[in-house]
Tab-separated table of C-alpha atoms (C1' of nucleotides) in Angstrom:
chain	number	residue	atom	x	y	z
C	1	UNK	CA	-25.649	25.469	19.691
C	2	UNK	CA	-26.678	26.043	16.279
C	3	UNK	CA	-23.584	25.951	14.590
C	4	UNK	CA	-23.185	21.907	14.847
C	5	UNK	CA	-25.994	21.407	12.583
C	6	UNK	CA	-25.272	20.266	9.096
C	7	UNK	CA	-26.082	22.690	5.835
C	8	UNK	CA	-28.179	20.585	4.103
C	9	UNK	CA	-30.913	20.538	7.521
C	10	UNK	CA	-32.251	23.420	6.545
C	11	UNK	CA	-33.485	22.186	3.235
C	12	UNK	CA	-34.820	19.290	4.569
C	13	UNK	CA	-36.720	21.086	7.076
C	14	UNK	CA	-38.596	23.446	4.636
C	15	UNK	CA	-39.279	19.953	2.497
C	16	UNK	CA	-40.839	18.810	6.082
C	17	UNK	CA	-42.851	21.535	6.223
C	18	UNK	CA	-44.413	21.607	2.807
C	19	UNK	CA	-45.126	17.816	3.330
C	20	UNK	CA	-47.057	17.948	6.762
C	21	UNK	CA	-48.841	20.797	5.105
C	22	UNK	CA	-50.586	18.430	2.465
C	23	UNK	CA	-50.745	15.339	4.901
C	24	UNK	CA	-52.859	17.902	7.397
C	25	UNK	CA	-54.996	19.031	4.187
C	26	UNK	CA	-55.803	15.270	3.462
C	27	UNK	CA	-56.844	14.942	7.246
C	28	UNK	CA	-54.321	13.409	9.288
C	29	UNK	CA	-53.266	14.250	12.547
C	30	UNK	CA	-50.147	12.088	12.965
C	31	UNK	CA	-47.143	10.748	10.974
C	32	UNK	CA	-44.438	8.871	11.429
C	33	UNK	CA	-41.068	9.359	10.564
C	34	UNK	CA	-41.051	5.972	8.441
C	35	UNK	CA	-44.043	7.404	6.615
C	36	UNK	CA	-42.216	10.788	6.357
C	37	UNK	CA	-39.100	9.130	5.164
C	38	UNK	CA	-41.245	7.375	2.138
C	39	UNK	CA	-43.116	10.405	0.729
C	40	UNK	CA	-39.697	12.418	0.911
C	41	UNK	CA	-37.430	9.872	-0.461
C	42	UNK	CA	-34.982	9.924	2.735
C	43	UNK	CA	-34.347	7.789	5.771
C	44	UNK	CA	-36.321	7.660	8.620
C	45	UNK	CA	-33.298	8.011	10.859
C	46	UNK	CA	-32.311	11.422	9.178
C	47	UNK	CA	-35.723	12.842	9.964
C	48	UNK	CA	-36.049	11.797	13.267
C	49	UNK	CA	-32.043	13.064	13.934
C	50	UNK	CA	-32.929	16.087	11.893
C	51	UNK	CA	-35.983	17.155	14.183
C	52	UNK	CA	-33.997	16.469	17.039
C	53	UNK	CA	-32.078	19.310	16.702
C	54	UNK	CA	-34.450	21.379	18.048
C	55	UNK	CA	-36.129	19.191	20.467
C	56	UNK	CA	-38.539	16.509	20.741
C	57	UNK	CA	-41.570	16.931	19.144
C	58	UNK	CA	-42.856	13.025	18.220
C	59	UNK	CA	-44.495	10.421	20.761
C	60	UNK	CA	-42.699	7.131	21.109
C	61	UNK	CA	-45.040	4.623	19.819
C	62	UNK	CA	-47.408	6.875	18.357
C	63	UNK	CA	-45.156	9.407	15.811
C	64	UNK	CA	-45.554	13.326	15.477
C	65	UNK	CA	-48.754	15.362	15.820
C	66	UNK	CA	-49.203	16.732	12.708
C	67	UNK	CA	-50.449	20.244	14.006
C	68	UNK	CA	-47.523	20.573	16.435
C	69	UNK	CA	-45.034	19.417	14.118
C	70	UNK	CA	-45.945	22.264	11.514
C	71	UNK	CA	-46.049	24.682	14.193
C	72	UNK	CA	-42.557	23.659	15.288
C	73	UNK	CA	-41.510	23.394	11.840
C	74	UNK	CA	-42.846	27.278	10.915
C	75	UNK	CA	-40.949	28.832	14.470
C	76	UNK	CA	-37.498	26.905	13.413
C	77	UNK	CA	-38.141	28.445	9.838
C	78	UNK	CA	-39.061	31.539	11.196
C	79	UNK	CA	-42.439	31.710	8.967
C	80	UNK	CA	-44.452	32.436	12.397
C	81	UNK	CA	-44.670	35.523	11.439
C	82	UNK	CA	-44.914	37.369	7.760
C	83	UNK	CA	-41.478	38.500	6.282
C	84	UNK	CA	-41.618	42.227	4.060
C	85	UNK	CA	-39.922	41.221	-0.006
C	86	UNK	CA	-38.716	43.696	-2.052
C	87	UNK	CA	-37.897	42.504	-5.228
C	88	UNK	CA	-35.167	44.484	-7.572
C	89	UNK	CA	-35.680	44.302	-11.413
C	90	UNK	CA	-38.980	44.114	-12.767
C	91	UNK	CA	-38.747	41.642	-15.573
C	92	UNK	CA	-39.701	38.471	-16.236
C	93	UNK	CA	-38.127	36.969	-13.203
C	94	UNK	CA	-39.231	39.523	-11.218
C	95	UNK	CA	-42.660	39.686	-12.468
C	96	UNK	CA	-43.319	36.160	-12.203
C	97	UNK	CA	-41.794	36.032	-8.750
C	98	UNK	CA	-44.536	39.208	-7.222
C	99	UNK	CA	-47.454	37.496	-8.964
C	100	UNK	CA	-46.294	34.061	-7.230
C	101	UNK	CA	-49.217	33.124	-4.457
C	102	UNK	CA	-46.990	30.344	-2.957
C	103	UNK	CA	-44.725	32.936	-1.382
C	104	UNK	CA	-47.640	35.009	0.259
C	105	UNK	CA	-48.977	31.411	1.725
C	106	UNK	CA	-45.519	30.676	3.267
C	107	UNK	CA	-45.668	34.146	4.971
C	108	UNK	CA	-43.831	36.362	2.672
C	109	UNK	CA	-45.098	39.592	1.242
C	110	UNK	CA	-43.805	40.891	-1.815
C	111	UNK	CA	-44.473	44.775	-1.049
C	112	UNK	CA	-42.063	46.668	-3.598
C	113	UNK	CA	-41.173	45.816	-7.073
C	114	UNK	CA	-37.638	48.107	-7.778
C	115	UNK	CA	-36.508	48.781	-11.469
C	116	UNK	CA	-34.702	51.572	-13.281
C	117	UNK	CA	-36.288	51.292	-16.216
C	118	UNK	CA	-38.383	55.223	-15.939
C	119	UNK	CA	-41.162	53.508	-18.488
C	120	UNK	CA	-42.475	50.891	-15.612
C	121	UNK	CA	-42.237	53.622	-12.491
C	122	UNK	CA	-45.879	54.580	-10.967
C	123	UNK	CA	-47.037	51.272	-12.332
C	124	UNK	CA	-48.103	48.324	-10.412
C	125	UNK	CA	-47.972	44.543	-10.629
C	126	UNK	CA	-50.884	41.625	-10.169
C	127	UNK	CA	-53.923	41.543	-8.019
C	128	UNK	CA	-51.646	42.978	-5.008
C	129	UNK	CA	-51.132	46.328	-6.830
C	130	UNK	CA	-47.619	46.039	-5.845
C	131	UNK	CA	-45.880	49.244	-7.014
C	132	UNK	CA	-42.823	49.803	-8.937
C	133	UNK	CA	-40.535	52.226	-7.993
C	134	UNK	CA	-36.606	53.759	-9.381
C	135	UNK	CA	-33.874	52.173	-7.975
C	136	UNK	CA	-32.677	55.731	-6.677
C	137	UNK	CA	-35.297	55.429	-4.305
C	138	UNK	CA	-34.928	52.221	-3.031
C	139	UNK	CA	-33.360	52.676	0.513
C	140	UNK	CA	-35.596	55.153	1.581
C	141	UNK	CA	-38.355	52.563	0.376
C	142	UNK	CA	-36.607	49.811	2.020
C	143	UNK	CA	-36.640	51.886	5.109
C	144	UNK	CA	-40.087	52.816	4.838
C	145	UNK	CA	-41.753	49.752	3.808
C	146	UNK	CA	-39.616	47.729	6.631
C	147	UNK	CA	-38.391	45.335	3.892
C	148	UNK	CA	-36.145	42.746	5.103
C	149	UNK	CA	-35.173	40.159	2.404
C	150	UNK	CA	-34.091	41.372	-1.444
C	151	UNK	CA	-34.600	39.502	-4.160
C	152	UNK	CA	-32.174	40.183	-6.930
C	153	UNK	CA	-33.630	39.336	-10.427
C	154	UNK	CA	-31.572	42.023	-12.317
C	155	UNK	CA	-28.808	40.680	-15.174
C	156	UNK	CA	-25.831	39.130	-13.951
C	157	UNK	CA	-23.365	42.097	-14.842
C	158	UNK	CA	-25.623	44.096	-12.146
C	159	UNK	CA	-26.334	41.522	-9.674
C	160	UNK	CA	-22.893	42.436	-7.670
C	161	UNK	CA	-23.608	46.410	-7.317
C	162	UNK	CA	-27.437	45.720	-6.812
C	163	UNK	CA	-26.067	43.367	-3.532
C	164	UNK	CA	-23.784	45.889	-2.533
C	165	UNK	CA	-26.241	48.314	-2.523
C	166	UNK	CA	-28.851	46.028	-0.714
C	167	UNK	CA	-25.951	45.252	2.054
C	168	UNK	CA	-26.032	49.254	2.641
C	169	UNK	CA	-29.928	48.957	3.626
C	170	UNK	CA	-29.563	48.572	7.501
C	171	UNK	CA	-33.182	46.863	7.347
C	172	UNK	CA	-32.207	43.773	4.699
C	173	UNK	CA	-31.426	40.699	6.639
C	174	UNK	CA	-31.287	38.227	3.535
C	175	UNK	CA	-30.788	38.034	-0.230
C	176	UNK	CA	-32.077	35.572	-2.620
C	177	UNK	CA	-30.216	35.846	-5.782
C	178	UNK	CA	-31.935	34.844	-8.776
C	179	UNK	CA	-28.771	36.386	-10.934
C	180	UNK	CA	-26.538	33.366	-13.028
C	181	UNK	CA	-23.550	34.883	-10.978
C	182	UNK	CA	-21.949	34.392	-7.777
C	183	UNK	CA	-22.265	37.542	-5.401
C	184	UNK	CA	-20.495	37.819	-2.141
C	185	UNK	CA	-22.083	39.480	0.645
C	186	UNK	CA	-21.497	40.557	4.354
C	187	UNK	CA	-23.816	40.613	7.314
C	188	UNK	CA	-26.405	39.238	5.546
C	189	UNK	CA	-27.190	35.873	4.498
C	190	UNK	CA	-27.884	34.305	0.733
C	191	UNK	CA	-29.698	32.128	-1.000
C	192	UNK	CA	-29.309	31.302	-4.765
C	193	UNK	CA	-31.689	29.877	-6.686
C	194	UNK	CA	-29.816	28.655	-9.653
C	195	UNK	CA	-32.026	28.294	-12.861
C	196	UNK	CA	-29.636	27.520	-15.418
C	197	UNK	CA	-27.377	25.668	-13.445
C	198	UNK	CA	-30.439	23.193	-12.670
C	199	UNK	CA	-30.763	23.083	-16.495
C	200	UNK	CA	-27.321	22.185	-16.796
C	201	UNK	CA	-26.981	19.787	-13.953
C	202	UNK	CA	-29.897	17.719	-15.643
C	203	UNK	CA	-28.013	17.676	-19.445
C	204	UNK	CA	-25.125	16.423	-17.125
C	205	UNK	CA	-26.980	13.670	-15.930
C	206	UNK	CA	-28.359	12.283	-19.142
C	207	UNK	CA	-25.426	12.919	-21.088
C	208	UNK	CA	-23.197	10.905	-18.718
C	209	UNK	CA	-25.843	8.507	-18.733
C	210	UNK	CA	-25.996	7.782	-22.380
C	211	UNK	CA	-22.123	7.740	-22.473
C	212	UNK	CA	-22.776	5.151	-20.058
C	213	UNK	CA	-24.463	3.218	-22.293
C	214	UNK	CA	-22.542	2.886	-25.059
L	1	UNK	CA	-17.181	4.812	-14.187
L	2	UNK	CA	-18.919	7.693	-13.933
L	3	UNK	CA	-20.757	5.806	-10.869
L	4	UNK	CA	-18.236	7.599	-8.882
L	5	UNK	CA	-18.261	11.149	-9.306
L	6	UNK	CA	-19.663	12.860	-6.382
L	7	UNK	CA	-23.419	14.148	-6.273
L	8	UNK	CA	-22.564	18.043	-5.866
L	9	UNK	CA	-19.826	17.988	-8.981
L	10	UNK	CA	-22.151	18.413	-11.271
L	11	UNK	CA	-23.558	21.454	-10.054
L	12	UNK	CA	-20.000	23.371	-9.754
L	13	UNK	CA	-18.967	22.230	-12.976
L	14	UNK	CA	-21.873	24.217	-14.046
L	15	UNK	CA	-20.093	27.057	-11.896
L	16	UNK	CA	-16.747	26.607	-13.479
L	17	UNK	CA	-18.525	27.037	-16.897
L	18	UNK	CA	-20.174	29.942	-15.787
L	19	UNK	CA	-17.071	31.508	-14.647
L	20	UNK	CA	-14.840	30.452	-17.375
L	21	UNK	CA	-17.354	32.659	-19.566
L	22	UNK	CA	-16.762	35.818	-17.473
L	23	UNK	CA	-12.976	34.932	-17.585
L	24	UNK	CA	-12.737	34.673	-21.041
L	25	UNK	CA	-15.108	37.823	-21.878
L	26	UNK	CA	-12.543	39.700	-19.988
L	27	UNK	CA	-9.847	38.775	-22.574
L	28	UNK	CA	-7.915	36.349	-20.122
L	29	UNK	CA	-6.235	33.157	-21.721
L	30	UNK	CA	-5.302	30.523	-18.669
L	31	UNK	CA	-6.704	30.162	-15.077
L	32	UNK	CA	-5.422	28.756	-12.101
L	33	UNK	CA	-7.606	26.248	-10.261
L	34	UNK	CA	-6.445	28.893	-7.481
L	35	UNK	CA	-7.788	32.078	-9.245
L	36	UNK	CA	-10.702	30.318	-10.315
L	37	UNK	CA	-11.131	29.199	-6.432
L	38	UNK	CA	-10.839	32.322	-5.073
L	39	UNK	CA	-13.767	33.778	-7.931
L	40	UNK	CA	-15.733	30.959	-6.327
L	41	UNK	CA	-14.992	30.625	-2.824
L	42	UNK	CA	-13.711	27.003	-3.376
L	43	UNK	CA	-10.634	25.179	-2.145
L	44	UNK	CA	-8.227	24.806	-5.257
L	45	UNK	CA	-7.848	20.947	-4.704
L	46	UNK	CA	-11.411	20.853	-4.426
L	47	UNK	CA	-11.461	22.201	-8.335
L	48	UNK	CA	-8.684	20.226	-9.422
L	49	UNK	CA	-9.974	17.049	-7.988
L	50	UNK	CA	-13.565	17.994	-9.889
L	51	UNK	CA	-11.764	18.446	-13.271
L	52	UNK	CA	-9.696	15.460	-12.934
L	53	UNK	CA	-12.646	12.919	-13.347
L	54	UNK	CA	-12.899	13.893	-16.593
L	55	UNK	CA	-9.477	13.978	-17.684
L	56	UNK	CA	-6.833	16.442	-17.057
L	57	UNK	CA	-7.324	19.704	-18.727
L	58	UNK	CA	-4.495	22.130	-16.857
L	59	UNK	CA	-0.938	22.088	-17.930
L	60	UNK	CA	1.380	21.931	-14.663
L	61	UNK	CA	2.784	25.364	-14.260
L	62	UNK	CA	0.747	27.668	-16.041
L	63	UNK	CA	-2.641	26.387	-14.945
L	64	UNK	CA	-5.888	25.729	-17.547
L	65	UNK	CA	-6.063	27.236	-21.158
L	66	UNK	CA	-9.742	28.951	-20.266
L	67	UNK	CA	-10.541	28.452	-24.417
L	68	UNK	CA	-10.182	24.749	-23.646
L	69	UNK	CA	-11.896	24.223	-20.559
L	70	UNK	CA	-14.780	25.969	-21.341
L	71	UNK	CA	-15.460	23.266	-24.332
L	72	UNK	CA	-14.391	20.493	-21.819
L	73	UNK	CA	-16.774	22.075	-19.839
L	74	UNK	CA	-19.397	21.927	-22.057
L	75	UNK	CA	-19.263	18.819	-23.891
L	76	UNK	CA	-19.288	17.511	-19.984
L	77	UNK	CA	-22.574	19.029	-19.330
L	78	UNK	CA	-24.018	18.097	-22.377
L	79	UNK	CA	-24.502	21.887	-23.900
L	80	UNK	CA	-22.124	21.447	-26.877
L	81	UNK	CA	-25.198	20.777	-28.921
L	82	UNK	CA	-28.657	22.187	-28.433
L	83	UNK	CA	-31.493	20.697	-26.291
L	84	UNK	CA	-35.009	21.672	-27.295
L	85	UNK	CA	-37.190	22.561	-23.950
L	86	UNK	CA	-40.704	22.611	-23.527
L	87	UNK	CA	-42.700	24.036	-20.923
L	88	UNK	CA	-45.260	23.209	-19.515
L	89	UNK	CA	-47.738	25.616	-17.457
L	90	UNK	CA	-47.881	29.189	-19.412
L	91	UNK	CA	-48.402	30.597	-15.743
L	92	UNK	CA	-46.042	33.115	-14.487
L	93	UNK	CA	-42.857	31.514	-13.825
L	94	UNK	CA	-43.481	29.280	-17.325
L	95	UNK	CA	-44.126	32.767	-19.325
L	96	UNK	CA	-41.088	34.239	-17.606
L	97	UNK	CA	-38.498	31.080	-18.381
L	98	UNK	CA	-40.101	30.992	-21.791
L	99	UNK	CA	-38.612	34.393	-22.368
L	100	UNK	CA	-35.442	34.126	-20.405
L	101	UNK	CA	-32.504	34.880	-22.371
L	102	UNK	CA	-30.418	33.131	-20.122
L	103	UNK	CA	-31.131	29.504	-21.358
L	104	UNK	CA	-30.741	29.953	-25.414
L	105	UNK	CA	-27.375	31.711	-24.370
L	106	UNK	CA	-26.591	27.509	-22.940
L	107	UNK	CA	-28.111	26.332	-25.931
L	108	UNK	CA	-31.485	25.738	-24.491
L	109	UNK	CA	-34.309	26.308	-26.679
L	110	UNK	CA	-37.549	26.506	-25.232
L	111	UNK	CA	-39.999	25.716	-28.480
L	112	UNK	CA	-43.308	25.065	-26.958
L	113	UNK	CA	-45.480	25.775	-24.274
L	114	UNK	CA	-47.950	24.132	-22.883
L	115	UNK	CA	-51.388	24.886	-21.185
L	116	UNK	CA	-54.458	23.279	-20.321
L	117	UNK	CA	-56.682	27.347	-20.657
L	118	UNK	CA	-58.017	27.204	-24.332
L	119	UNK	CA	-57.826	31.179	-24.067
L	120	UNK	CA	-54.233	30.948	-24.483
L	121	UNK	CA	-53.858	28.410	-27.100
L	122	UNK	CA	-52.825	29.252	-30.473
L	123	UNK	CA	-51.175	32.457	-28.999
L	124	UNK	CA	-47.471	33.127	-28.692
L	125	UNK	CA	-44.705	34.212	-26.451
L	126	UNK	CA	-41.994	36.608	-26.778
L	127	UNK	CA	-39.780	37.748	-30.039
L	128	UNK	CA	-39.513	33.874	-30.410
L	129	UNK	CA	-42.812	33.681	-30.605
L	130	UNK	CA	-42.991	30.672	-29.095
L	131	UNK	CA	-46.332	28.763	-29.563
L	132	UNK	CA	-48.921	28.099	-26.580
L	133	UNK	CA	-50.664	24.836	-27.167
L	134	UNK	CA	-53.284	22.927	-25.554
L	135	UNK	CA	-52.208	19.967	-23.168
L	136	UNK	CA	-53.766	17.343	-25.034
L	137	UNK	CA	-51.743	17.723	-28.192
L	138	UNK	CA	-48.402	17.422	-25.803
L	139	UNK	CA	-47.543	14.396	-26.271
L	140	UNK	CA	-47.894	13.930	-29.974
L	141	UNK	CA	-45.957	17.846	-30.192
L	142	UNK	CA	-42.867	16.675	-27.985
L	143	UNK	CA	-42.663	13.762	-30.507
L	144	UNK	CA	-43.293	16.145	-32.980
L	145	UNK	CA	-40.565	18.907	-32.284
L	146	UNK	CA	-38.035	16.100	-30.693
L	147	UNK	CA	-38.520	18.008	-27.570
L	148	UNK	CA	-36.279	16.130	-24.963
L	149	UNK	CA	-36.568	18.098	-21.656
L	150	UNK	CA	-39.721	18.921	-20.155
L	151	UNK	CA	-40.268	21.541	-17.422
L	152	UNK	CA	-42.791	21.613	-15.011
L	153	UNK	CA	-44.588	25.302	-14.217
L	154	UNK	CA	-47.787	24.282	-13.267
L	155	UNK	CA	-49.525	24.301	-9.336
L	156	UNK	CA	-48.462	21.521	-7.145
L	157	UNK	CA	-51.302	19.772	-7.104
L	158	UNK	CA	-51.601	18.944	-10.839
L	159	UNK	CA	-47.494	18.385	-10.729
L	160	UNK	CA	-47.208	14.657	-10.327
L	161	UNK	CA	-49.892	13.587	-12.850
L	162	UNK	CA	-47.929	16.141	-14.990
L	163	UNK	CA	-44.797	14.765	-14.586
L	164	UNK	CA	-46.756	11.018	-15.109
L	165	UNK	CA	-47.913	12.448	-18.878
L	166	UNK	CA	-44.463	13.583	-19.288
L	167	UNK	CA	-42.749	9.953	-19.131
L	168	UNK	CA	-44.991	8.480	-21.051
L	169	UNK	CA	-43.433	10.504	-24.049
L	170	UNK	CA	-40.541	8.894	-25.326
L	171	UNK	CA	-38.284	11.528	-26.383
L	172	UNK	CA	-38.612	12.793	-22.972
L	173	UNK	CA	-35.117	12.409	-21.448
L	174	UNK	CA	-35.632	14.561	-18.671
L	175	UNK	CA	-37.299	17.203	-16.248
L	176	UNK	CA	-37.263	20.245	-14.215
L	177	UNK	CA	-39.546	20.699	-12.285
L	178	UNK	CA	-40.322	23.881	-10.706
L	179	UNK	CA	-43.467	23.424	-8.530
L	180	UNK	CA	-43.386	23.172	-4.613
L	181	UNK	CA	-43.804	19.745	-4.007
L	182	UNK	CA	-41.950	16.591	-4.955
L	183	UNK	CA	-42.043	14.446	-7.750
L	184	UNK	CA	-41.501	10.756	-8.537
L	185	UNK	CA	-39.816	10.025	-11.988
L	186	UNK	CA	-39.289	6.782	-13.663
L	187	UNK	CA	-36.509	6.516	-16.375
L	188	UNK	CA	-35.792	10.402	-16.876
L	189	UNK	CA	-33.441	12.568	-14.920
L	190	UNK	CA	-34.807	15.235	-12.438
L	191	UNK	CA	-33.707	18.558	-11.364
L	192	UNK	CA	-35.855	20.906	-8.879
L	193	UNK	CA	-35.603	24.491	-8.495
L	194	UNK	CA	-37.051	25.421	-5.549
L	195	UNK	CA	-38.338	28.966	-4.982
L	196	UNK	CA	-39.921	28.426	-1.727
L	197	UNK	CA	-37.336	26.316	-0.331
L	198	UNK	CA	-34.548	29.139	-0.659
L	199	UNK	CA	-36.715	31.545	0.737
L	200	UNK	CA	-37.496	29.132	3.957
L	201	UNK	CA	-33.490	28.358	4.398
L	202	UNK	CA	-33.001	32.125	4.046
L	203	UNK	CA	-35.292	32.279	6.826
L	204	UNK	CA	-34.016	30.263	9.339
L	205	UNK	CA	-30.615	31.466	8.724
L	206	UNK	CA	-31.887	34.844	9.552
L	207	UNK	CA	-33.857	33.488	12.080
L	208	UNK	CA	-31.620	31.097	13.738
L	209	UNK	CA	-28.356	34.061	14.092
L	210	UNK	CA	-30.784	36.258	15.678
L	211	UNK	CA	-31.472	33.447	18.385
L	212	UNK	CA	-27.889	33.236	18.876
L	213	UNK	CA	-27.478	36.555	19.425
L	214	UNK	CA	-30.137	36.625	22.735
J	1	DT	C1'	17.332	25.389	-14.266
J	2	DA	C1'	14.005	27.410	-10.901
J	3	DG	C1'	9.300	28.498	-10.185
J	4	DA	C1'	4.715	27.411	-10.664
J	5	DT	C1'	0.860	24.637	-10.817
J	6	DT	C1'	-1.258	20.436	-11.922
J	7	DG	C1'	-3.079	15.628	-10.946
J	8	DT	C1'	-3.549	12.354	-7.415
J	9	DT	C1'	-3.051	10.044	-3.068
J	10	DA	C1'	-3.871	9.850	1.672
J	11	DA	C1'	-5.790	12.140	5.775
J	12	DT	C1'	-9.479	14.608	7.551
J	13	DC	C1'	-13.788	16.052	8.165
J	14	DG	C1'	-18.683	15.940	8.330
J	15	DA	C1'	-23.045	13.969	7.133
J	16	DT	C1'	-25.870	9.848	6.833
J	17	DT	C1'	-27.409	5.549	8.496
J	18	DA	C1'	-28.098	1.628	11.545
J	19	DA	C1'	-29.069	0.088	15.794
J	20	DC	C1'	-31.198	0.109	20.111
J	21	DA	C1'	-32.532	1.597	24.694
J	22	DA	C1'	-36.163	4.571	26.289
J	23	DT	C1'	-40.897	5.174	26.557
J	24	DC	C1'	-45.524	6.177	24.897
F	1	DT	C1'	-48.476	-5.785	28.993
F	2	DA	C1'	-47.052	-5.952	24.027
F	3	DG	C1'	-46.313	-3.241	20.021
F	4	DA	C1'	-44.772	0.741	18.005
F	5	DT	C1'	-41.936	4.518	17.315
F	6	DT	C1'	-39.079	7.982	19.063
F	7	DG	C1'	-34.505	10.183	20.380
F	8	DT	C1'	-29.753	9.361	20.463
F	9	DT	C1'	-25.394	7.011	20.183
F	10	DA	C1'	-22.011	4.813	17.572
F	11	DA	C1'	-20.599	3.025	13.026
F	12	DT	C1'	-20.413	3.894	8.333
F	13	DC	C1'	-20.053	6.232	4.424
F	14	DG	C1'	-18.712	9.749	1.279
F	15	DA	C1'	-17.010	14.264	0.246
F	16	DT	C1'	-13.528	17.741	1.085
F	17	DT	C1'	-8.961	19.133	1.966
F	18	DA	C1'	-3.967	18.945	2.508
F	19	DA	C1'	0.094	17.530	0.842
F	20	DC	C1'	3.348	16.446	-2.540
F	21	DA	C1'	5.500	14.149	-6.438
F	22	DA	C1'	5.185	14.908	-11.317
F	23	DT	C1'	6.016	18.010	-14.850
F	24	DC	C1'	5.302	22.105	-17.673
DNA sequence: TAGATTGTTAATCGATTAACAATC
DNA sequence: TAGATTGTTAATCGATTAACAATC
């Protein structure tokens, strides 16, 4: 059932989402997938086919119910209900990430902060007080604290033991991987998000474009 | 002629580069598009049909001299010379890229922030000690410091008008933009990293396998 | 030369889009 | 009812993969 749905849905979806957000902010209770399509820069028809995956949830002639739609949107995510972070390395990255308010909106809830740098242990981070703790200890936390997705924002010659040693945490059900390296993992799933490859992608595009143009 | 190079190239040419590095740090000399594969979880063809819009870089039976890929690679992507950054938001994620080590090592060079809190300006950032400076003056300091790609770190909602100040400088070739929500550009190239995307695909990944599993 | 691996073509696969009947 | 917009099918498009001749 779910495995005939195309990568890239997924995406899309959590772009729906964050749209029908601010068109229910600004007051509206319906949209249409043309109007969809416009703010989002894609087709109508891929909205409307991507939605149907999962079941109706528009009115011919009249479009989708805002309220419903989000709703719908949030139980296909799964963000009905609040997901327990633990972030490992406490630098910048990881810093930034724990003080971030646009992941506690979407449901998630930074709760640890794990580093092995002995200087930063007993601390705590932002207005949360999230607390750092050693790396030694971060199973038992993971355990305790029912933490379910880790966020790797160590250096990249770490990010592969760091993974492993996520993977032996029965509790983690997801990695994001902040590390500029590719990790491989089993049983759980993975996101990257990819800074300096975005950086490069865009040098790609206006270098090739200015080659272009000569 | 470069019209035809598929959208998702880019991005694993950044990949290739990425790996190349590791390869070479490691003291190799060639690669085969099936080692490199394998490192990547790619189809060999898939990386010798990548390569080959450029030009052919392998030598048939011994594979690709990793010393000369890498600086195919990189004049490619545009990082054979350096690209000065600026950033603008001096939030958390803008502090944290500002002192990311990550981007100098690809030759960018973030040399300005930007930020619209007058506490901050006139202070500086990391052991670059790079400059915060009010909003305003952006413009005239992007001209100033030939500052050609412009990142975005600031809240959603002041994104687009952000992005709109952006354009209007002229050395501005293009952006990343790193806050939830999307952005229309005119005449510069784009890239998004998406933070609260990943973590929503993670999500229903999660979400949707342990559905499956009912 | 024999073995290995590229570069490239052609076949396959999968995602996007157009079109339209269903229906609010 | 007439107009609008969905949900879905079929057609199109584009990217990936397999296969293999070229060649180091």
């Amino acid at each position: 059932m779910n495995s005939k749905i195309p990568a890239p849905v997924a995406k899309r979806l959590a772009l729906y989402h964050r749209c029908v957000i601010t068109l229910l902010e600004s007051g509206k209770e319906l949209v249409s997938s043309n109007e969809l399509g416009e703010r989002l820069s894609l087709k109508s028809s891929q909205i409307r086919k991507d939605l149907s995956y999962f079941g109706g949830f528009g009115k011919r002639g009249s479009g989708y119910n805002l309220n419903y739609l989000k709703e719908s949107l949030e139980n296909i995510l799964g963000i009905n209900r609040p997901w327990n972070v633990g972030i490992v390395g406490a630098g910048n990255i990881g810093m930034a990430l724990a003080n971030y308010e646009g992941l506690l909106r979407d449901n998630y809830r930074v709760i640890a902060l794990f580093d092995r740098n002995l200087s930063k242990w007993g601390t705590s981070v932002g207005s949360r007080r999230i607390p750092i703790i050693p790396i030694k200890e971060m199973c038992s936390k993971i355990e305790e604290l029912s933490i379910e997705i880790g966020v790797i924002a160590v250096p990249a010659e770490y990010a592969q033991s760091i993974a492993n040693r996520l993977m032996e945490c029965k509790k983690i059900k997801g990695i994001i991987n902040f590390a500029p390296v590719k990790i491989y993992v089993k049983n759980v799933d993975l996101e990257d998000v990819d800074i300096s490859i975005s950086f490069k992608a865009l040098t790609f595009k206006i270098w090739s474009e200015s080659l272009g143009k000569e």
